[in-house]
GROMACS .gro file of C-alpha atoms in nm:
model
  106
    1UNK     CA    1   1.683   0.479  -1.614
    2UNK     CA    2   1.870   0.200  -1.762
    3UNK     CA    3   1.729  -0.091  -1.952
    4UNK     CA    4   1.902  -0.353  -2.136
    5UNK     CA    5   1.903  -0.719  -2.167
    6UNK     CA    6   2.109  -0.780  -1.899
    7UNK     CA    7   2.029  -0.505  -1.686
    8UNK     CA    8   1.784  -0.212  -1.542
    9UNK     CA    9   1.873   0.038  -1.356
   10UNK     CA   10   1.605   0.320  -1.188
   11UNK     CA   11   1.690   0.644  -1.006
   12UNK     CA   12   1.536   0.639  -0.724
   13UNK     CA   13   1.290   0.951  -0.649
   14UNK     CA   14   1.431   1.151  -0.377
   15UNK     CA   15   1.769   1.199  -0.604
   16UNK     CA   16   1.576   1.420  -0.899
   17UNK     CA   17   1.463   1.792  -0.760
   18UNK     CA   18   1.092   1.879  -0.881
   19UNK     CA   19   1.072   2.115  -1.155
   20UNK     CA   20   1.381   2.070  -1.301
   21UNK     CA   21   1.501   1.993  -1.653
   22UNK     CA   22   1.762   1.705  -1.686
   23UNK     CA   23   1.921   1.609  -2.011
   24UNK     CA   24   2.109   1.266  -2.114
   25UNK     CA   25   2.287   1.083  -2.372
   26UNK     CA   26   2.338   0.684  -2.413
   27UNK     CA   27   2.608   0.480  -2.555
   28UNK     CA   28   2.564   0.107  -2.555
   29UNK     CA   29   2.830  -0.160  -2.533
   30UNK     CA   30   2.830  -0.457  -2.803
   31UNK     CA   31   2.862  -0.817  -2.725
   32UNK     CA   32   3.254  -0.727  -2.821
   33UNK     CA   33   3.312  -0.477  -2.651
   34UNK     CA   34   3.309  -0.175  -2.852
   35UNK     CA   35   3.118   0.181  -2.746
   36UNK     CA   36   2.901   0.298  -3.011
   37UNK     CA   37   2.895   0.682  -3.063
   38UNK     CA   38   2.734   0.871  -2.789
   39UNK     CA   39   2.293   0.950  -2.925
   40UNK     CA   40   2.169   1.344  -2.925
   41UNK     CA   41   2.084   1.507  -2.597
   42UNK     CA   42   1.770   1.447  -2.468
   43UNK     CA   43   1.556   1.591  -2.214
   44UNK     CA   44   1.268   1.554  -1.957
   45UNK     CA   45   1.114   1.787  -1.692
   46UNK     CA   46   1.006   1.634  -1.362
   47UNK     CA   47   0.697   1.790  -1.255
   48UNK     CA   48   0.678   2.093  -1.027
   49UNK     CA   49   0.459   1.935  -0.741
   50UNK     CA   50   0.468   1.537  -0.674
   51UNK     CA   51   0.265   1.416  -0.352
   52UNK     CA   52   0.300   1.012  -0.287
   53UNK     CA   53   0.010   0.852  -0.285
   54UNK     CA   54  -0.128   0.702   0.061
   55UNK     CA   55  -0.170   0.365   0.086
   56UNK     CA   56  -0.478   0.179  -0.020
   57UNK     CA   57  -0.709   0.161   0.277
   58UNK     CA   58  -0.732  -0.156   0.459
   59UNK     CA   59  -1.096  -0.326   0.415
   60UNK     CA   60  -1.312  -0.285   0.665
   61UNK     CA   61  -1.362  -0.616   0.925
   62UNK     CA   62  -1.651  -0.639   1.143
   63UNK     CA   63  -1.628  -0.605   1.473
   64UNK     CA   64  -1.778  -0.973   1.541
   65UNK     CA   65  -1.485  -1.119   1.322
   66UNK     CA   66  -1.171  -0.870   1.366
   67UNK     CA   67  -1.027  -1.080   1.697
   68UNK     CA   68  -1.053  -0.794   1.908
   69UNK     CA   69  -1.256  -0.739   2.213
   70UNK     CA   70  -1.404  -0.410   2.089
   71UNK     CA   71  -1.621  -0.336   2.374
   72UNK     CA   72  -1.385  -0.421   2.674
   73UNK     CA   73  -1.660  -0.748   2.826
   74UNK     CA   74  -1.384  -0.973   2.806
   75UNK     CA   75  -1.507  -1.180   2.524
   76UNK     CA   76  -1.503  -1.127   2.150
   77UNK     CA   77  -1.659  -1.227   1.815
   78UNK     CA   78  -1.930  -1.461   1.712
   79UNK     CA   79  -1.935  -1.829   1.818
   80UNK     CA   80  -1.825  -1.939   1.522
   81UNK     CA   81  -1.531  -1.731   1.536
   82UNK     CA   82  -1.451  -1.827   1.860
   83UNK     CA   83  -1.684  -2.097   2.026
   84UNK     CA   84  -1.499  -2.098   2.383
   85UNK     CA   85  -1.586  -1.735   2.512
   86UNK     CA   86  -1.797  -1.569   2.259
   87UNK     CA   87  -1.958  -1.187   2.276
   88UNK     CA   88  -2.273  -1.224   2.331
   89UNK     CA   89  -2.281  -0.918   2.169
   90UNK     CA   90  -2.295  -1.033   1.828
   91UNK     CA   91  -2.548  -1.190   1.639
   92UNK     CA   92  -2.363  -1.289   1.353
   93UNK     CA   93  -2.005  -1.231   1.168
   94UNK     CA   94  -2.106  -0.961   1.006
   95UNK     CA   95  -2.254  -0.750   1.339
   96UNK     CA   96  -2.053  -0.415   1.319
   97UNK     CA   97  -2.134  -0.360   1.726
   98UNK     CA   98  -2.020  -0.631   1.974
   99UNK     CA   99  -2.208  -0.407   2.263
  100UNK     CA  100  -2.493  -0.593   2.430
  101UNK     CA  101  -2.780  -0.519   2.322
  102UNK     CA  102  -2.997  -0.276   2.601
  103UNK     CA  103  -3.316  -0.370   2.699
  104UNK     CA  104  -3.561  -0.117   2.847
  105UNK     CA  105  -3.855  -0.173   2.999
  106UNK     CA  106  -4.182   0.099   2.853
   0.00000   0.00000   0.00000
């Protein structure tokens, strides 16, 4: 890592081995030109396990609103979502089912 006024540099991720201990020294360049003196080692330990993070899950839609014909009639979401060839389905934007809804006789 590098970070100056004109400039920042990162190493990226995959080029560091986990668990290891790396050491560095900086020198910095004046406005002139001139190298100051090179600072005292230093040191840092990357850790011994590192698992990336998954992605944030994507919110959840309803099926009357997600533009997909969930339940394979041909039609999909709410009227007001689309008001040429609704599901009839749904009973609002926020029904999670776009099935029909069955009817039995008792």
């Amino acid at each position: 890592y590098k970070d100056t006024a004109d400039h920042l540099y990162i190493t990226p991720a995959d080029v560091l081995s986990l668990g290891t201990k790396y050491y560095f020294r900086v020198a910095v360049k004046d406005s002139t030109g001139k190298w100051s003196n090179w600072s005292a080692t230093a040191s840092f330990t990357t850790p011994t396990n590192c698992v990336a993070q998954p992605p944030p899950p994507l919110p959840h839609v309803p099926e009357c609103r997600d533009g997909i014909d969930n339940d394979g009639d041909g039609k999909f979401d709410y009227v007001s979502r689309n008001p040429i060839n609704p599901d009839p389905g749904c009973s609002s934007i926020n029904d999670d089912d776009e099935r029909n809804p069955e009817f039995r006789e008792i």
